[in-house]
Coordinates of C-alpha atoms in Angstrom, one line a residue:
X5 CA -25.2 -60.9 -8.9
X6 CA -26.4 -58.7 -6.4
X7 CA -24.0 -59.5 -3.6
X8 CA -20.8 -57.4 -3.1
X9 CA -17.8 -59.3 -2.0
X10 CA -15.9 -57.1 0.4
X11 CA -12.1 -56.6 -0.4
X12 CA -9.1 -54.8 1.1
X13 CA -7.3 -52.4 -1.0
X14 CA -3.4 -52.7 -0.4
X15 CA -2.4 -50.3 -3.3
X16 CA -3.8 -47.2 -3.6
X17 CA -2.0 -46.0 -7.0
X18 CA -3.3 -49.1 -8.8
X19 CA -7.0 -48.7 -7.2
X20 CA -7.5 -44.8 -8.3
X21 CA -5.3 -45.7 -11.8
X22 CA -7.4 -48.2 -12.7
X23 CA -10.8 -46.8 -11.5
X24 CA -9.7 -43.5 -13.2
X25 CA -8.9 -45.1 -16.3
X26 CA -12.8 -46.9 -16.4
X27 CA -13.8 -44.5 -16.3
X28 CA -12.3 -43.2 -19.6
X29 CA -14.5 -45.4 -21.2
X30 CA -17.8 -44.3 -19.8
X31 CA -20.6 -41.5 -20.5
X32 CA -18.6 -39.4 -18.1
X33 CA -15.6 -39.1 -20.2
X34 CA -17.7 -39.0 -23.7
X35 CA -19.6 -36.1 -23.0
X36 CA -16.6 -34.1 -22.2
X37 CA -13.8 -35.2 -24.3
X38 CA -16.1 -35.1 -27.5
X39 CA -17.3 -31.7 -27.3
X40 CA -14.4 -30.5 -26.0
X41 CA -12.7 -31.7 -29.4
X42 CA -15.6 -29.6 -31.5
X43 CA -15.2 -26.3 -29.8
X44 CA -11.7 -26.3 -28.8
X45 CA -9.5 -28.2 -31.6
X46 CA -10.9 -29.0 -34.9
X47 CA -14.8 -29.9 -36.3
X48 CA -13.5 -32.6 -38.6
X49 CA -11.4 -34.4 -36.1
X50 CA -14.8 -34.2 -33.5
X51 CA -16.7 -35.3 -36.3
X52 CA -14.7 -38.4 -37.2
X53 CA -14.5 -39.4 -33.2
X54 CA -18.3 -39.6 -33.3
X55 CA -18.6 -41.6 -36.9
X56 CA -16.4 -43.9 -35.7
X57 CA -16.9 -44.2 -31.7
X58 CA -21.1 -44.6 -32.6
X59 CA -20.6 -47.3 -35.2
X60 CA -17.8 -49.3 -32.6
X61 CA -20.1 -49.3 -29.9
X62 CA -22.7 -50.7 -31.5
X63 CA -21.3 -53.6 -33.3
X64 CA -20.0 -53.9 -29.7
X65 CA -22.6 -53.9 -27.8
X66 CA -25.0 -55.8 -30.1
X67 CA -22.0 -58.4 -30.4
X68 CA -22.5 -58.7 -26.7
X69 CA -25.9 -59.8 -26.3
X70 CA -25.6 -61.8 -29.5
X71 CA -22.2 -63.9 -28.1
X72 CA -23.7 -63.7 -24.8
X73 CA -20.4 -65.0 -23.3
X74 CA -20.5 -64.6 -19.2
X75 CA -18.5 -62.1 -17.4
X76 CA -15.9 -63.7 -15.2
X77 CA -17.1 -65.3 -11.8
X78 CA -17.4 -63.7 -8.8
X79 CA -14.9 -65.7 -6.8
X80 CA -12.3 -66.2 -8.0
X81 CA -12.6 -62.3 -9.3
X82 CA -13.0 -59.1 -7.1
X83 CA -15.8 -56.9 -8.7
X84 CA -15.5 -53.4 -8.1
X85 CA -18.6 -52.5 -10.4
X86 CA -22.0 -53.3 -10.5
X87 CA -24.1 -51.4 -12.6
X88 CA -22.3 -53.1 -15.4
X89 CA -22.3 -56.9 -14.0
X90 CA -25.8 -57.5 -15.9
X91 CA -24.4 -57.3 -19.1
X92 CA -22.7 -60.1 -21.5
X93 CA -18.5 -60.0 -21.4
X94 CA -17.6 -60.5 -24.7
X95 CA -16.1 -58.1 -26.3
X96 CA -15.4 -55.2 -23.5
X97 CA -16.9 -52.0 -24.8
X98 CA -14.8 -50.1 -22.6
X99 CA -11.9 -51.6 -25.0
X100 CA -13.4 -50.7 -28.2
X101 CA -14.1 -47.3 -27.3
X102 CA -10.6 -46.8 -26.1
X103 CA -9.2 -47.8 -29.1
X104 CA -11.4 -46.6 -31.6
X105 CA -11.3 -43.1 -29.9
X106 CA -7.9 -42.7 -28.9
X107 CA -6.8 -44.2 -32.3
X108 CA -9.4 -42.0 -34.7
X109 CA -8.0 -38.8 -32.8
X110 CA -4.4 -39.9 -33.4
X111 CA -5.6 -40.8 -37.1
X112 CA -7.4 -37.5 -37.5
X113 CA -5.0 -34.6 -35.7
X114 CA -1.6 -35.7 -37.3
X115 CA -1.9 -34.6 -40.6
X116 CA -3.7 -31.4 -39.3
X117 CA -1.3 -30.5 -35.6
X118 CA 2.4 -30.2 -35.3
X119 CA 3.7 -33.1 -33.2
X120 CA 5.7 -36.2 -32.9
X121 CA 4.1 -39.1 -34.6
X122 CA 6.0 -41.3 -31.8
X123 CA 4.1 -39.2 -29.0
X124 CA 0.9 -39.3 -30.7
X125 CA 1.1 -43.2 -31.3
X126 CA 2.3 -44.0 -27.8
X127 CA -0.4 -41.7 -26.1
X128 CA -3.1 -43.5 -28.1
X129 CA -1.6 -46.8 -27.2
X130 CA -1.2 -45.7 -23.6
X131 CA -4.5 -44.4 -23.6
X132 CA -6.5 -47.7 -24.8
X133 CA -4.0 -50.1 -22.8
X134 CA -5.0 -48.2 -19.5
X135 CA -8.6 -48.4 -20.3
X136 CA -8.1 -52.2 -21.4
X137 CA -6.3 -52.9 -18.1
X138 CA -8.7 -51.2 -15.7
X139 CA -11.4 -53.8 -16.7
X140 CA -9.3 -56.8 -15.8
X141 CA -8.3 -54.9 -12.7
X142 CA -11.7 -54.4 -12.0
X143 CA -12.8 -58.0 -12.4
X144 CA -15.6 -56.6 -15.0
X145 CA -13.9 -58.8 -17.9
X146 CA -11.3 -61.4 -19.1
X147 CA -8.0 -60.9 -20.8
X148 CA -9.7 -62.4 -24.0
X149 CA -13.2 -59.9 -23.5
X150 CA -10.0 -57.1 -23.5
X151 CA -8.0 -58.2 -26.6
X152 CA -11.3 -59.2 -28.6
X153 CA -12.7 -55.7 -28.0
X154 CA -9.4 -54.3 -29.0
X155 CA -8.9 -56.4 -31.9
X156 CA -12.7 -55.3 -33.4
X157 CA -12.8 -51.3 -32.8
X158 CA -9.0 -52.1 -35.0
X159 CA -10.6 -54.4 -37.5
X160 CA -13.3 -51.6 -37.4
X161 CA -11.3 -49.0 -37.8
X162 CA -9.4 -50.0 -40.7
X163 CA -12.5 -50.1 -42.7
X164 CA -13.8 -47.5 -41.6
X165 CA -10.8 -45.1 -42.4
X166 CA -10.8 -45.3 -46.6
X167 CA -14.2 -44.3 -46.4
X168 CA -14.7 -41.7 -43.6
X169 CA -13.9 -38.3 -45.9
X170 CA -17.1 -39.9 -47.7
X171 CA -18.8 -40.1 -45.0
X172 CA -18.2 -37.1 -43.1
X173 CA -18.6 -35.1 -46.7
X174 CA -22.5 -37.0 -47.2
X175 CA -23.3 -36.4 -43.3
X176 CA -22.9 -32.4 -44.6
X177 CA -24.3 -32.1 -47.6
X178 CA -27.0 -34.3 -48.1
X179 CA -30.7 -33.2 -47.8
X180 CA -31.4 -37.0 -46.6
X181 CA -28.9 -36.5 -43.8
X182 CA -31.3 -35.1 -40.6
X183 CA -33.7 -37.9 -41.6
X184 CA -31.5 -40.5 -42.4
X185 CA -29.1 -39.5 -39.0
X186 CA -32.8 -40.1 -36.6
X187 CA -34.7 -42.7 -38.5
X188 CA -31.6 -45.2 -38.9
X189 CA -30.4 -45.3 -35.4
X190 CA -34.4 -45.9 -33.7
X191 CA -34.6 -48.1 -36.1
X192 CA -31.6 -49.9 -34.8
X193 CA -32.3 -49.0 -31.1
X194 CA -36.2 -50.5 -31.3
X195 CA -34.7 -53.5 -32.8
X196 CA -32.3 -54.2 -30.8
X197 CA -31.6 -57.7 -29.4
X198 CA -33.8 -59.0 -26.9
X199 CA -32.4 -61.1 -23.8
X200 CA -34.5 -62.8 -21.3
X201 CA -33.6 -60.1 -18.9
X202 CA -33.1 -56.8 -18.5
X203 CA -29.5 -55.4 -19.3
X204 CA -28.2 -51.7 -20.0
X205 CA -26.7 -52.8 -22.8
X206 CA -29.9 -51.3 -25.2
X207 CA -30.3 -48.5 -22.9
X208 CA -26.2 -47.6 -23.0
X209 CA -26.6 -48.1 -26.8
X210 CA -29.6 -45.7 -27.2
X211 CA -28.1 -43.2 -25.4
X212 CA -25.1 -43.4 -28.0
X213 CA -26.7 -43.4 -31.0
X214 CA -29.2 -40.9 -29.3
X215 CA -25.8 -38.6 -28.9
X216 CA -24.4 -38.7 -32.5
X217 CA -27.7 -38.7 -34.2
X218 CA -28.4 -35.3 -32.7
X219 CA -24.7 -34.1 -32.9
X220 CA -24.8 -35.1 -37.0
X221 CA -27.7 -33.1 -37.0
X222 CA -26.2 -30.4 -35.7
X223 CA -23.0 -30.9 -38.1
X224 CA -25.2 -30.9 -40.8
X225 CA -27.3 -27.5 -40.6
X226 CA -24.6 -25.5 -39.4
X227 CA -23.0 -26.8 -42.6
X228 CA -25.6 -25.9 -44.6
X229 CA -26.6 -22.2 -43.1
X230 CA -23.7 -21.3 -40.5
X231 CA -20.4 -20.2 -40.9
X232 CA -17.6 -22.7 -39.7
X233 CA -16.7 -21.6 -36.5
X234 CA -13.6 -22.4 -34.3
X235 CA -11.6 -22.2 -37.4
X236 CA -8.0 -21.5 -37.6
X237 CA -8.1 -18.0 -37.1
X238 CA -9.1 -18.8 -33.6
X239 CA -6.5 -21.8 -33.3
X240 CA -3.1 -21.5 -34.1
X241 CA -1.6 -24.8 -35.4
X242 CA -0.8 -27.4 -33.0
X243 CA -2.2 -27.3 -29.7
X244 CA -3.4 -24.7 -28.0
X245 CA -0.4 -23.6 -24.9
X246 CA -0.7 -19.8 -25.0
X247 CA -2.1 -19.2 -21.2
X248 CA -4.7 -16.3 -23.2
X249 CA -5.7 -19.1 -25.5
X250 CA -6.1 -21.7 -22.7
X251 CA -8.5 -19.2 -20.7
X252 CA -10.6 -19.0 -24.0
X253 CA -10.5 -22.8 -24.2
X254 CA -11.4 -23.5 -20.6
X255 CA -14.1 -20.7 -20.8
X256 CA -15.4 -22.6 -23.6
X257 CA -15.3 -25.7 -22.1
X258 CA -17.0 -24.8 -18.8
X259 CA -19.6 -22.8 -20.6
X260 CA -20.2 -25.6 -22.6
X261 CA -20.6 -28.3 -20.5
X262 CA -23.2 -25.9 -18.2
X263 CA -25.6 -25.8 -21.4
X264 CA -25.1 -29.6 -21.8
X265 CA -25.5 -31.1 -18.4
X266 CA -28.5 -28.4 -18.0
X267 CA -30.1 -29.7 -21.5
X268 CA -30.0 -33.2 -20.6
X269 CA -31.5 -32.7 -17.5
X270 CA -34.5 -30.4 -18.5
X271 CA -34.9 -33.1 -21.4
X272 CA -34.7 -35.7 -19.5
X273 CA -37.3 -34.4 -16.5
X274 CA -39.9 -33.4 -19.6
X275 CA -39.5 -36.5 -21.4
X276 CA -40.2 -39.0 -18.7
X277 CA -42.9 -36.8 -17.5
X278 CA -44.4 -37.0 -20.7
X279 CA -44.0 -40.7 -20.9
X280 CA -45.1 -41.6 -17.6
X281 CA -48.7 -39.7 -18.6
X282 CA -48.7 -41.2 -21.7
X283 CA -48.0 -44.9 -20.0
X284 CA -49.6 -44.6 -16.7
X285 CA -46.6 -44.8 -14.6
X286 CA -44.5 -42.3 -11.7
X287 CA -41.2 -41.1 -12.9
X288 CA -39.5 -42.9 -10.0
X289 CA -40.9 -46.5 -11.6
X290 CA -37.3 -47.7 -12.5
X291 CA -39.3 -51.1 -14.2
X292 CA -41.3 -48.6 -16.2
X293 CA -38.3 -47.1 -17.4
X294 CA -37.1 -50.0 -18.5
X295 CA -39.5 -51.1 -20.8
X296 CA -38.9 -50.9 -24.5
X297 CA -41.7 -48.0 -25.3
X298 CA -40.2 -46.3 -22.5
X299 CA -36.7 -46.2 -22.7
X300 CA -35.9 -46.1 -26.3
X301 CA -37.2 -42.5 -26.7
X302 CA -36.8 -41.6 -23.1
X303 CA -33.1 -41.9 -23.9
X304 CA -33.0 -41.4 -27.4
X305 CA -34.9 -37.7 -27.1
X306 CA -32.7 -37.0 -23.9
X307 CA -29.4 -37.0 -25.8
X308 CA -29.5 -36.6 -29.0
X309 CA -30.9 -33.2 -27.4
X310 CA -27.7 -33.2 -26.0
X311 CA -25.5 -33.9 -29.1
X312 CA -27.4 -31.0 -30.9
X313 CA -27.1 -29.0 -28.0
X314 CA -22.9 -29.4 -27.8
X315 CA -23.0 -29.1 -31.8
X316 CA -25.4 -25.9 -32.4
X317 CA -26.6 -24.0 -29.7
X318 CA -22.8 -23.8 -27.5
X319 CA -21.6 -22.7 -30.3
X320 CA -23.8 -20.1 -31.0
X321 CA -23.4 -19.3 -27.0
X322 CA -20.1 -18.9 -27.2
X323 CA -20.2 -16.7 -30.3
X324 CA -22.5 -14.5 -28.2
X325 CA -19.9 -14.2 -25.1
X326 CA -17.2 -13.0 -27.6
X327 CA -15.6 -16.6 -26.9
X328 CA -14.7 -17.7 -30.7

């Protein structure tokens, strides 16, 4: 698994398409689109995404490690990834997030935004089918890893969708709901599934549950002793095209993401400092940071520090800068 098979691209617009479109389906793409959703378009639509996208992905990537189905081999198959190659194939995350994002956004917006129920259905579709296609381009999974991730985060989905007002509605107004958002998913990470090796599935995991744990937190007490912000007084409906409303939304956005990316750093520099003195280990150790002790609230702290972060403190930021 640690060779790399050299290759020869011959077309450019399918390479960058497809590597683009992985990339949909990574932390990359998460940890703008979702809080871009909660300060620039609508707090119950961002809420939704994150109910739904945290529960997919780990069905998903527990499935994984349970099925334990190989990736495909390396020949026949070109690999243009490797952090990935250690995990199990079946069923492609990458595909369930796709769907269940693109989908839950589509689900969530059109009774709330003015706009073609065609264009919203095929730009979900067209969404989730490019991410689905970039991993068989890729070589990282098969045709059946694709359609059996699809076919779950839908199955998923259509539980999920009678019951999600409830949800949403006890993730805001129940005292249990800061306790019950951190002690459930450590609970989960710690016992995750173990494999004989190491994989990034638990670590990929913990950083997602790690994310919406914090971010329901954040939903949660600004419920309970904020007032809504980035309501419709700042938002026309349907999407935002005025070019003065666009240089609010990118100033958000840019502002935003500067607080993020510097949370998670700071975190993530105090929290593995803390836990290599507690352990006995340099902060470069990457089999340290590996181990279960280590990793589970390395990651865990790190971002759901980040979800609160997007959820509480931007906001409050941008209500400062006059950016509401």
């Amino acid at each position: 698994q640690s060779c790399t098979q050299k290759y020869i691209v011959k077309n450019y617009f399918y390479y960058y398409l497809f590597k683009f479109s992985a990339a949909l389906g990574e932390e990359i793409f998460y940890i703008t689109f979702l809080p871009f959703t909660y300060w620039n378009i609508d707090h119950s639509v961002s809420r939704r995404m994150i109910i739904v996208w945290s529960i997919v992905m780990y069905i998903g990537q527990v499935c994984k490690d349970i099925l334990k189905w190989p990736r495909p081999l390396s020949p026949p198959v070109v690999k243009l990834e490797m952090r990935t190659n250690a995990e199990y194939g079946m069923p492609s995350t990458h595909a369930m997030a796709a769907t269940a994002i693109s989908f839950s956004f589509f689900i969530a917006t059109m009774n709330q935004y003015k706009y073609p129920f065609e264009l919203g259905l095929a730009a979900a579709f067209v969404f989730s089918t490019l991410v689905c296609l970039s991993r068989i381009y890729t070589g990282m999974h098969t045709v059946l890893d694709v359609i059996g991730g699809a076919l779950i985060s839908a199955a998923l989905l259509v539980l999920l969708y009678p019951v999600w007002d409830t949800i949403d509605h006890l993730l805001l107004t129940s005292p249990f709901c800061p306790l019950f958002s951190i002690v459930v998913p450590l609970i989960l990470c710690y016992n995750y599934p173990k494999l004989d090796y190491y994989s990034p599935t638990r670590g990929d995991t913990t950083t997602i549950l790690g994310a919406a744990a914090g971010a329901t937190v954040g939903f949660w007490l600004n419920n309970q002793y904020a007032a809504p912000a980035y309501t419709s007084k700042s938002l026309q409906p349907g999407f935002p095209l005025v070019t003065s409303t666009m240089v609010f939304v990118l100033a958000r956005f840019f502002v935003g993401m500067l607080i993020v990316l510097l949370t998670r750093w700071v975190m993530k520099s105090v929290v593995l400092g803390t836990l290599g003195y507690r352990y006995k280990f340099p902060i470069r150790d990457l089999e340290a940071r590996r181990r279960l002790e280590v990793e589970v609230p390395y990651k865990f702290v790190t971002y759901s520090s980040v979800g609160f972060t997007a959820t509480v403190i931007v906001p409050l930021l941008h209500e400062l800068l006059g950016l509401m």
